[in-house]
Short mmCIF file of C-alpha atoms and ligand atoms in Angstrom, two decimals:
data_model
loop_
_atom_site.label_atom_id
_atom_site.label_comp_id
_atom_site.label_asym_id
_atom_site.label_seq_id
_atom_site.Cartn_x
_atom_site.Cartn_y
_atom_site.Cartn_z
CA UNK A 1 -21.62 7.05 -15.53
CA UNK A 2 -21.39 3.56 -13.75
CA UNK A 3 -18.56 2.51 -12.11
CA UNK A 4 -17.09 -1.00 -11.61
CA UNK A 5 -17.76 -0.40 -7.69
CA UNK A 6 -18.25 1.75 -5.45
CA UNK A 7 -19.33 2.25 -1.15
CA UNK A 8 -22.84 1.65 -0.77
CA UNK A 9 -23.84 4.09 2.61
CA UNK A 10 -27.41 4.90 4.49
CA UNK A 11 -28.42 6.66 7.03
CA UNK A 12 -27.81 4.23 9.81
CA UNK A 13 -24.06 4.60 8.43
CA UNK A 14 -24.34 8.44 8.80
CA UNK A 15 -26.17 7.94 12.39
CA UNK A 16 -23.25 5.77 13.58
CA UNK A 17 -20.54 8.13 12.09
CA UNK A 18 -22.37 10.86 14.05
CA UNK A 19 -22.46 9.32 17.21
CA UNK A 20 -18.69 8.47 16.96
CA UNK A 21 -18.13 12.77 16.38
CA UNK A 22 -20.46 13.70 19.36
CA UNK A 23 -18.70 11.11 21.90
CA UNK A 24 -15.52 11.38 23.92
CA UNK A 25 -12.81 9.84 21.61
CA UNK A 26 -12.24 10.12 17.86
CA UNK A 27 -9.17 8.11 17.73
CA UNK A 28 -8.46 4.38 19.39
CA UNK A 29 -11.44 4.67 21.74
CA UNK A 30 -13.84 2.35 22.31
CA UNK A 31 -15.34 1.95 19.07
CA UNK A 32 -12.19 0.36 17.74
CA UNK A 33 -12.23 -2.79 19.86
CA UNK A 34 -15.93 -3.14 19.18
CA UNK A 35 -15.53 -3.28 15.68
CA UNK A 36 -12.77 -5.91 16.11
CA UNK A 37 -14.93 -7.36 18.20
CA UNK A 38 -17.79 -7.87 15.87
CA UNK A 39 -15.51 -8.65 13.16
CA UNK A 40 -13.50 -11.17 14.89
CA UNK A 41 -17.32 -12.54 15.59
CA UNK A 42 -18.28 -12.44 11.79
CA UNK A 43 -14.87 -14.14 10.24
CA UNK A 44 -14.43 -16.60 13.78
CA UNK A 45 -11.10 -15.20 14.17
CA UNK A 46 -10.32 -14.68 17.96
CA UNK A 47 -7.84 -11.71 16.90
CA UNK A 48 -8.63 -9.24 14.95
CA UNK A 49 -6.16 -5.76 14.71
CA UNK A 50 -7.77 -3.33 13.00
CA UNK A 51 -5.82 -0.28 11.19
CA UNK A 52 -5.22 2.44 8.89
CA UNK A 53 -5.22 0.55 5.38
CA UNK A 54 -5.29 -3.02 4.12
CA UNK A 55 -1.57 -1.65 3.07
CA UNK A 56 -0.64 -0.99 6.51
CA UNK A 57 -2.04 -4.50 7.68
CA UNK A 58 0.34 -6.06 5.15
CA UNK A 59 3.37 -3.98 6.02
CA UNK A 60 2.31 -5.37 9.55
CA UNK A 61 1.97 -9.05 9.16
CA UNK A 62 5.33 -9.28 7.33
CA UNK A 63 6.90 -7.69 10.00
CA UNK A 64 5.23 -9.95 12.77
CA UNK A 65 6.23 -13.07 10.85
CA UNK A 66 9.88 -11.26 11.20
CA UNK A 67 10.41 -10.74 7.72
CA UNK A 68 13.65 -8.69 6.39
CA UNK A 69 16.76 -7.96 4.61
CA UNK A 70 17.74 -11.05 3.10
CA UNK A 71 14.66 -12.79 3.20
CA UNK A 72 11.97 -13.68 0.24
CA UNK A 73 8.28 -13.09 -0.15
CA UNK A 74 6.47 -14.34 -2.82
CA UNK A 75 2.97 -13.31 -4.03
CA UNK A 76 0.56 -14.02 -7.04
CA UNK A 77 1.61 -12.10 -10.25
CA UNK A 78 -2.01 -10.78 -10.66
CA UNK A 79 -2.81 -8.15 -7.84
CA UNK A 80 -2.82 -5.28 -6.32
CA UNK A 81 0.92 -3.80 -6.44
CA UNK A 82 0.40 -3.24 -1.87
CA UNK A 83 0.55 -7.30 -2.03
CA UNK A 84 4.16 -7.25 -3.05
CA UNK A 85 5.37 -3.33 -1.40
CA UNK A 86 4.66 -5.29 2.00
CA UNK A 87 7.80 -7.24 1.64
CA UNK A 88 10.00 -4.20 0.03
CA UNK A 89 9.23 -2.06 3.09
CA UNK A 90 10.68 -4.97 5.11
CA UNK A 91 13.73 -4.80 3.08
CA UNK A 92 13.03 -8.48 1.51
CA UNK A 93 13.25 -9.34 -2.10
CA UNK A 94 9.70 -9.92 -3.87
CA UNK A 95 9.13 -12.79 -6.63
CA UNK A 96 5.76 -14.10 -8.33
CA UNK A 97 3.71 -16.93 -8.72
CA UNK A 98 1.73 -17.52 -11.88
CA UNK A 99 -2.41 -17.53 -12.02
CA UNK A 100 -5.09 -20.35 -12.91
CA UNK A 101 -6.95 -18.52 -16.21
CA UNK A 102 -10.31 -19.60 -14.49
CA UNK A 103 -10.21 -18.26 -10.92
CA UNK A 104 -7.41 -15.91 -11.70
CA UNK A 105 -5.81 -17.33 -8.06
CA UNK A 106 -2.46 -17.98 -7.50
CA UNK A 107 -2.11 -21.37 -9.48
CA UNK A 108 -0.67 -23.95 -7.16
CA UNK A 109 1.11 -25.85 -9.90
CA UNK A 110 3.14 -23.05 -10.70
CA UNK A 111 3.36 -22.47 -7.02
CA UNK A 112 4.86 -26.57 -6.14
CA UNK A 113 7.32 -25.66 -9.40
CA UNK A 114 8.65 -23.15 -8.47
CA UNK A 115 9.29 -24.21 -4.85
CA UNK A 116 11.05 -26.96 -6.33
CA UNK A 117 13.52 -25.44 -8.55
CA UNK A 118 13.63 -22.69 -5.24
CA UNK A 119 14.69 -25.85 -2.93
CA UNK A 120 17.66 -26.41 -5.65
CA UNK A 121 18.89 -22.92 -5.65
CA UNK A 122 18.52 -22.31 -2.17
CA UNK A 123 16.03 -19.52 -2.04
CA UNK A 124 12.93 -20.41 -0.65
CA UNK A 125 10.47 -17.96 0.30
CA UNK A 126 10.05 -17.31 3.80
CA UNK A 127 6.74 -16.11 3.47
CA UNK A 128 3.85 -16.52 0.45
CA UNK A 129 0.88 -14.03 0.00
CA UNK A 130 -1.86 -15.79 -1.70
CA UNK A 131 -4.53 -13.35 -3.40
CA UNK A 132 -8.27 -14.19 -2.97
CA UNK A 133 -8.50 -12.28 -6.70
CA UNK A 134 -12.19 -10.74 -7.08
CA UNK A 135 -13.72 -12.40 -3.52
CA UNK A 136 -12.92 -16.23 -4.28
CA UNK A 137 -10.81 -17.96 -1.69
CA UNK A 138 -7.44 -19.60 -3.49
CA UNK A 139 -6.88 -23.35 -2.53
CA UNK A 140 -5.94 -22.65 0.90
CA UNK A 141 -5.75 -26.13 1.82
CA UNK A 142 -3.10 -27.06 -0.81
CA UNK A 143 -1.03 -24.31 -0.21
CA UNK A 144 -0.76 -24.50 3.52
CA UNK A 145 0.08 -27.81 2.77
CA UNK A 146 3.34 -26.61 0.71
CA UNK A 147 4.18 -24.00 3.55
CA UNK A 148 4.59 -27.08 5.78
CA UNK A 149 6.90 -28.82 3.25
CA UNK A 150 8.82 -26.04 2.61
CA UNK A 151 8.82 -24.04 5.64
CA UNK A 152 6.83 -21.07 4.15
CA UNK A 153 4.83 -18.57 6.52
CA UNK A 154 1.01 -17.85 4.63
CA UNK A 155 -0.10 -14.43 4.73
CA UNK A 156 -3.81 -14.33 2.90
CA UNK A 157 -4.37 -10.54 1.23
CA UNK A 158 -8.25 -10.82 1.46
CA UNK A 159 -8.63 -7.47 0.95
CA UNK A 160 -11.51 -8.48 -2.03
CA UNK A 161 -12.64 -11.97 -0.08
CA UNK A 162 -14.27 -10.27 3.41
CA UNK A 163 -17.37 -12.37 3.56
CA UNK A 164 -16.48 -15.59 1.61
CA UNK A 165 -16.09 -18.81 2.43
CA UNK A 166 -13.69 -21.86 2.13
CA UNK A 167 -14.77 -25.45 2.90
CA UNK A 168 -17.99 -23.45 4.48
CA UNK A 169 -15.47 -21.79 6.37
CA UNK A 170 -15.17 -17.96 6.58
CA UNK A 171 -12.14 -16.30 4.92
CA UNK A 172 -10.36 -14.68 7.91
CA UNK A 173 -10.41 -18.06 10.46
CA UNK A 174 -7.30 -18.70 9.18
CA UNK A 175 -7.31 -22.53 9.31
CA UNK A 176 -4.85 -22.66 6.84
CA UNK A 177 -2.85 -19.50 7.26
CA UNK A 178 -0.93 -17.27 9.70
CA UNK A 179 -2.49 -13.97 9.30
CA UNK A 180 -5.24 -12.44 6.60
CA UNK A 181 -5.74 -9.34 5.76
CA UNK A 182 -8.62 -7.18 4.95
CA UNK A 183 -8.88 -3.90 3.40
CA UNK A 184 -11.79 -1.29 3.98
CA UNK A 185 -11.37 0.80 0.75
CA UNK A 186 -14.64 2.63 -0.31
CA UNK A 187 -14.45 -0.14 -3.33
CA UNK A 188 -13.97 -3.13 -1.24
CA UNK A 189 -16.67 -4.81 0.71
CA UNK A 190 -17.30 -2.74 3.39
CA UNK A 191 -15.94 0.39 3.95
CA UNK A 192 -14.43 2.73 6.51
CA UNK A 193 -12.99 5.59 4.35
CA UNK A 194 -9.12 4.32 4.74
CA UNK A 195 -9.05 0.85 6.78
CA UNK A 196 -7.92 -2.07 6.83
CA UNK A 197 -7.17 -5.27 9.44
CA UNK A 198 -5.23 -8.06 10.39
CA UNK A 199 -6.61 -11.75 11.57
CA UNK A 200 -5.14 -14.09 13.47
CA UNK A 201 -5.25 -17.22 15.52
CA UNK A 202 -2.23 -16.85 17.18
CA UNK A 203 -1.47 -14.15 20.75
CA UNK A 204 1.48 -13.69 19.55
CA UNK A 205 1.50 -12.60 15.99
CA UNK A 206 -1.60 -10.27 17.28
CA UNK A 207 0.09 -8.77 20.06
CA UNK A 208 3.34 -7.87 17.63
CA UNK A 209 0.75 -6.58 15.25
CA UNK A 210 -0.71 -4.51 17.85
CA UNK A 211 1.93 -2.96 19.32
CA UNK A 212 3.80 -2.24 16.04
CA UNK A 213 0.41 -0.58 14.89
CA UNK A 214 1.20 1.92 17.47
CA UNK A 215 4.81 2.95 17.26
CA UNK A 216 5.96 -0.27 19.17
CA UNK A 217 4.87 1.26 22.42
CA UNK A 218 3.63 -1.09 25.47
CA UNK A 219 1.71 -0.20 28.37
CA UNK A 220 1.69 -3.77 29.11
CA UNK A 221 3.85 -3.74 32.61
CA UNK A 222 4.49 -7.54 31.95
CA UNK A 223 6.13 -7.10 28.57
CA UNK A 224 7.77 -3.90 29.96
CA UNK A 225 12.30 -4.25 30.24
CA UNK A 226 11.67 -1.64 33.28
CA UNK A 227 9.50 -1.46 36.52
CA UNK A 228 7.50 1.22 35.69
CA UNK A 229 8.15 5.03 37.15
CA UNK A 230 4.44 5.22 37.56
CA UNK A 231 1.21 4.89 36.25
CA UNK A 232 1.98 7.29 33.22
CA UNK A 233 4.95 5.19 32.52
CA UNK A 234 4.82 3.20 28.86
CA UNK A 235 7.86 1.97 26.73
CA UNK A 236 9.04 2.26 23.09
CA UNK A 237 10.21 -1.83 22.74
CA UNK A 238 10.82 -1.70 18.98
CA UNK A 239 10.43 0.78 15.99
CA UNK A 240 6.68 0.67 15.29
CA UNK A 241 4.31 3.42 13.21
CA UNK A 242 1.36 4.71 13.61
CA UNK A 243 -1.23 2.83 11.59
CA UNK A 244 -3.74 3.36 13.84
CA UNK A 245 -7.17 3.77 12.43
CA UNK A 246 -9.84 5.94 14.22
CA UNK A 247 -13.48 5.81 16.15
CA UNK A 248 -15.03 7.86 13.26
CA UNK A 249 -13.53 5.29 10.79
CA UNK A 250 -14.36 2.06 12.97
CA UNK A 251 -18.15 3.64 13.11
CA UNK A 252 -18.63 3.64 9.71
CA UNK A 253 -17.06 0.04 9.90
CA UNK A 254 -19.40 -1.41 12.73
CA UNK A 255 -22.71 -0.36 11.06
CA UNK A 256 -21.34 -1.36 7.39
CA UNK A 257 -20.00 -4.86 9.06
CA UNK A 258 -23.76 -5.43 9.42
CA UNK A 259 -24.73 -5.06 6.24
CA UNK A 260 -22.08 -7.55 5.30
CA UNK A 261 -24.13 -10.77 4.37
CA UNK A 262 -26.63 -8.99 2.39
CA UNK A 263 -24.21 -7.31 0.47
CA UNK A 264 -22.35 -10.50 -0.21
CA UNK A 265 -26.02 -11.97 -1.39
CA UNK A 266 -26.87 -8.95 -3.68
CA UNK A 267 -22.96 -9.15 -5.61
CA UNK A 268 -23.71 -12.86 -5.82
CA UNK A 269 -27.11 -12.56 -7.52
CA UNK A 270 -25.76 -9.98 -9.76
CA UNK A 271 -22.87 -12.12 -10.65
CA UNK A 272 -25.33 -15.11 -11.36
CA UNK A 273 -27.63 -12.26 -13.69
CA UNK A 274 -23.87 -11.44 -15.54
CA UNK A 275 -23.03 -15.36 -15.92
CA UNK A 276 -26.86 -15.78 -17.39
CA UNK A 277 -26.99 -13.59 -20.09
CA UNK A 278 -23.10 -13.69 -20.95
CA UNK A 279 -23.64 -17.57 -21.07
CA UNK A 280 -23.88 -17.82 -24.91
CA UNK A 281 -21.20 -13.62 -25.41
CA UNK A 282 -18.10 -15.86 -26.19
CA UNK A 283 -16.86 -13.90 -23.42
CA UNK A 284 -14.96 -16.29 -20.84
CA UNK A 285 -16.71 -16.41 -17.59
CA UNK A 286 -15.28 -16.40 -14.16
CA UNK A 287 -15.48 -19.92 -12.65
CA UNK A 288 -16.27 -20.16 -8.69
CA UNK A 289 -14.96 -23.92 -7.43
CA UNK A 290 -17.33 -26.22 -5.70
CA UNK A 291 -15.60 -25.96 -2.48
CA UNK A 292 -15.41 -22.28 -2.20
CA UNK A 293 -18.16 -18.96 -2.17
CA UNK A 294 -17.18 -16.01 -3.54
CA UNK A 295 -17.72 -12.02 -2.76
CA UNK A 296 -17.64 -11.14 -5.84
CA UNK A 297 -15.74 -7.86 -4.98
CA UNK A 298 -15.16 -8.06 -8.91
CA UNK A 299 -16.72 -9.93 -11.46
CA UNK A 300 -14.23 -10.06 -14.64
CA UNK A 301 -14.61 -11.41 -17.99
CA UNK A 302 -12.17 -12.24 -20.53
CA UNK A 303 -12.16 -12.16 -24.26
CA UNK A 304 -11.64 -14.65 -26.64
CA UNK A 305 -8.48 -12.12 -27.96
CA UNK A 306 -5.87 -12.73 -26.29
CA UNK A 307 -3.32 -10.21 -28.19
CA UNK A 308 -5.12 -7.03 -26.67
CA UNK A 309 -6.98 -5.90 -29.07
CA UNK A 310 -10.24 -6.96 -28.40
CA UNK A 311 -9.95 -6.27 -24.49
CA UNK A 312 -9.23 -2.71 -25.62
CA UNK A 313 -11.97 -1.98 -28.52
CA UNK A 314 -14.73 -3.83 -25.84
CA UNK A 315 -13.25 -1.26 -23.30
CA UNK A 316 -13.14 2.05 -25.02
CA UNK A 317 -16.73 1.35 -26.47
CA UNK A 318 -18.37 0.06 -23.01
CA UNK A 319 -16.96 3.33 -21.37
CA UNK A 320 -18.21 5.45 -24.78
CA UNK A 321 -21.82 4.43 -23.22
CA UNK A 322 -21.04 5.57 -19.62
CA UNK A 323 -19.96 2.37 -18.75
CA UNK A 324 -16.89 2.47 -16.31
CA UNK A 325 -15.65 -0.77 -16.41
CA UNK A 326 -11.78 -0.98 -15.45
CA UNK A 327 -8.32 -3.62 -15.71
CA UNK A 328 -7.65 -5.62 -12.62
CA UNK A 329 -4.38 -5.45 -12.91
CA UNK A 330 -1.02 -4.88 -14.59
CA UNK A 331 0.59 -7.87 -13.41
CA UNK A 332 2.97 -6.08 -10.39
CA UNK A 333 6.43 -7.39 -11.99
CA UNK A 334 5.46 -5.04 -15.10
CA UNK A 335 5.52 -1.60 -12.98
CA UNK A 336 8.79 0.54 -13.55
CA UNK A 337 9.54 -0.33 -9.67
CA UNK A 338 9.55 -4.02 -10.02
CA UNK A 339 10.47 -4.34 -14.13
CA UNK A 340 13.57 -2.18 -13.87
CA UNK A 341 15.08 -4.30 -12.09
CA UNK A 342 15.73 -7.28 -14.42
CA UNK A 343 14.22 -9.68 -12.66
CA UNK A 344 11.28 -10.51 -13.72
CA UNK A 345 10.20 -11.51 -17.21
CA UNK A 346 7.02 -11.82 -18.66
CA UNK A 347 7.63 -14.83 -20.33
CA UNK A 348 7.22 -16.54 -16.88
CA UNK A 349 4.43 -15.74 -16.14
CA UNK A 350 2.28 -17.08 -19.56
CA UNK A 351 -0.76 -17.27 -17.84
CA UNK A 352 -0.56 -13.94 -15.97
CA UNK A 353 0.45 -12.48 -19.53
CA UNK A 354 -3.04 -13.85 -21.58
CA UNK A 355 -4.65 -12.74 -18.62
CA UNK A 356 -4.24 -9.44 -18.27
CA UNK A 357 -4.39 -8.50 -22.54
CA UNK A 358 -7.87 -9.91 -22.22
CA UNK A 359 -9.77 -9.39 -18.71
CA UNK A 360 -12.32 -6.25 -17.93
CA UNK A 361 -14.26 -5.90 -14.32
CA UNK A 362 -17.51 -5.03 -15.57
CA UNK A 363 -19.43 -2.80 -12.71
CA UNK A 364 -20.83 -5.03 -9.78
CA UNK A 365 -21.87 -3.50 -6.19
CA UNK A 366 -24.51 -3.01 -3.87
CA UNK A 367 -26.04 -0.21 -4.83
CA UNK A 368 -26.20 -1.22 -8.91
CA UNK A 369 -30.09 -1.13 -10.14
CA UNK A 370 -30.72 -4.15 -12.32
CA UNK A 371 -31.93 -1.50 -14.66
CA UNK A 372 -28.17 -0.20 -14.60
CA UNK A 373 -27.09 -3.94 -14.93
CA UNK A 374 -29.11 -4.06 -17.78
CA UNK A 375 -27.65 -1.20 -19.64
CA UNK A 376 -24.34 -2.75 -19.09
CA UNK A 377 -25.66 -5.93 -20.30
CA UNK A 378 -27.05 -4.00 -23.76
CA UNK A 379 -23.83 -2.54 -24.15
CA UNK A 380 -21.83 -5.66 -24.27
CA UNK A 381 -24.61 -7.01 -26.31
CA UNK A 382 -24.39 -4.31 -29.08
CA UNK A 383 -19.96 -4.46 -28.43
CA UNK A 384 -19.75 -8.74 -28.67
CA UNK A 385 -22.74 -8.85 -30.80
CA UNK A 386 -24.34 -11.72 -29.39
CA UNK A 387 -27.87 -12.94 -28.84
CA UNK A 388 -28.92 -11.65 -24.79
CA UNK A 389 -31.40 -13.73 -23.45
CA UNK A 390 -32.31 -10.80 -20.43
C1 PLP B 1 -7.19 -2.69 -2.17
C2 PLP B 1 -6.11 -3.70 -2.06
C3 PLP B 1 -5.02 -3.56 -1.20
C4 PLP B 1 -4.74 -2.30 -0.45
O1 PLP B 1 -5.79 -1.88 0.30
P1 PLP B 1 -5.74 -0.44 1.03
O2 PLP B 1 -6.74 -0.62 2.13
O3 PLP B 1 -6.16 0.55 0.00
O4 PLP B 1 -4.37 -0.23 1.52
C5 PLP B 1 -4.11 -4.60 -1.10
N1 PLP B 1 -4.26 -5.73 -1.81
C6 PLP B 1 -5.29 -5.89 -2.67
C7 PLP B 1 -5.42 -7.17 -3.42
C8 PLP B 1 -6.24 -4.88 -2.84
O5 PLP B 1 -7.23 -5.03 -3.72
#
């Protein structure tokens, strides 16, 4: 079998790992602020939180940027269903933003539209999630640019983007957001088990983040409401959880954080070997922008078909030869959770809609041989029946 992705680990992972179980602290020692550290160092972010899940980072950031009961949060139609569940656990209502076909971003046409028509019924969002879908950057720039007309807050889920680039810039800088998020899923880029972090140019989102990472709990005597008893003395200051993640974990994540680049390099060449030979398949092609570098967490095609069918035959008979490619994703408003509750319709979402009855993440990661990349290659070959030029 190959999968569409998967953790790519050696031994200096295992060494580093090992270190973390022999030392002192296995939980929120030192090895967590190193790893934010380097991180920070990697994205040029001067504040990095690192914790339990990319989930948990979300939850987080919504709740720094005070979001709640009464309040809206809208995010692109085509993710991961964590992007929207953020705003839900804050007790805010969740709406969608349609998707460009080529990039599969959040399309900021539908984004200005629908701000517009918001501005008229008085429900503007008080916070927008862009997606970086499969490791390209959305159009940051634009978007920021609507936040400051409209009085939006921009949290970036860059749980697939760790390691690309906007404008040359990294994703996670945050030039043109408030927070982004990263997620350290064995899938994703790098991996630490469960993980997942926050970025963010301003103290004070990072210090909320922080603290509500760890049940809301200061030992900071200056943000302390009481002189302190004594030196064992902390304070609860607001209902916080624990989404701490651990030493082991953050291990794993400093030696895989220096693998980073060269895993970024490897996706990309495989990506360029897919968008070779697929160049004549009739298959559509993912399309990077000029401006932007992907990291190719995912590298999806889409047929021709747009009614299903062909998405599904090319699926069942790529995985018939071992071939594990998967759907990225059921747009969110179509799960029970979100569809039940009559407010979302497919029909507004067109693009969202062709997009997900034709796309297929064909397997791309580190660790793929070309000689596997080939197979999938001959597969699709024999499946589309078109001429490969290998
Ligand atoms: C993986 C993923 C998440 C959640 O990441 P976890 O670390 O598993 O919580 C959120 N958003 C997107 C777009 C993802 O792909």
């Amino acid at each position: 079998m190959i999968p569409y992705g998967r953790q790519s680990i050696d031994s200096d992972d295992i060494d580093s790992v090992t270190s973390a179980l022999r030392s002192e602290f296995l939980t929120q020692g030192p090895r967590v602020g190193k790893f934010e550290s380097s991180l920070g160092k990697a994205i040029q972010s001067p504040h990095v939180i690192a914790v339990s899940s990319a989930t948990s980072a979300l939850h987080l950031a919504c709740l720094a940027l005070e979001v709640g009961p009464g309040d809206m949060v809208w995010t692109s139609a085509i993710s991961f269903a964590a992007s929207a569940n953020a705003a839900r656990y804050c007790g805010a209502e969740v709406d969608f933003v349609d998707i460009e076909l080529e990039t599969f971003n959040m399309s900021v046409e539908d984004l200005e539209a629908r701000l517009l028509r918001a501005s008229i019924d008085g429900k503007l969002p008080k916070v927008v999630i862009p997606v970086h879908m499969a490791g390209q950057p959305c159009d940051m720039e634009r978007i920021h640019m609507l936040g400051q007309e409209y009085g939006f807050a921009v949290i970036e889920d860059a749980s697939h983007a760790l390691g690309s680039t906007y404008n040359s810039r990294p994703t996670g800088s945050c030039e043109f957001s408030d927070v982004a998020v990263f997620s350290f899923h064995p899938v994703k880029m790098i991996t630490t088990g469960e993980g997942g972090a926050c970025a963010t140019n301003s103290p004070i989102i990072a210090a909320r983040i922080q603290r509500l990472r760890s049940h809301g709990i200061t030992r900071d005597v200056g943000e302390m409401e009481n002189p302190p008893h004594g030196p064992w003395y902390y304070e609860q200051l607001e209902l916080g959880f624990n989404y701490r993640i651990t030493d082991i974990q953050c291990a794993l994540g400093e030696s895989q954080l220096k693998k980073l680049s060269s895993f970024v390099r490897i996706r990309n060449e495989m990506a360029q070997r897919y968008d070779e030979a697929l160049n004549v398949s009739g298959l559509n092609l993912p399309v990077v922008r000029h401006d932007r570098k992907s990291s190719f967490h995912l590298y999806i095609v889409r047929t021709e078909d747009e009614s299903g069918v062909g998405r599904k035959q090319l699926f069942e008979r790529l995985r018939t030869h071992g071939i594990q490619v998967n759907v990225h994703y059921l747009p969110i408003y179509r799960h029970p959770y979100y569809l039940r509750t009559g407010k979302y319709s497919p029909d507004s979402f067109p693009n969202a809609e062709k997009y997900y009855w034709s796309c297929i993440s064909l397997p791309i990661y580190p660790d793929l041989t070309s000689s596997d990349q080939q197979k999938v290659l001959e597969a699709l070959s024999m499946d589309v029946g078109f001429q490969t030029i290998f």
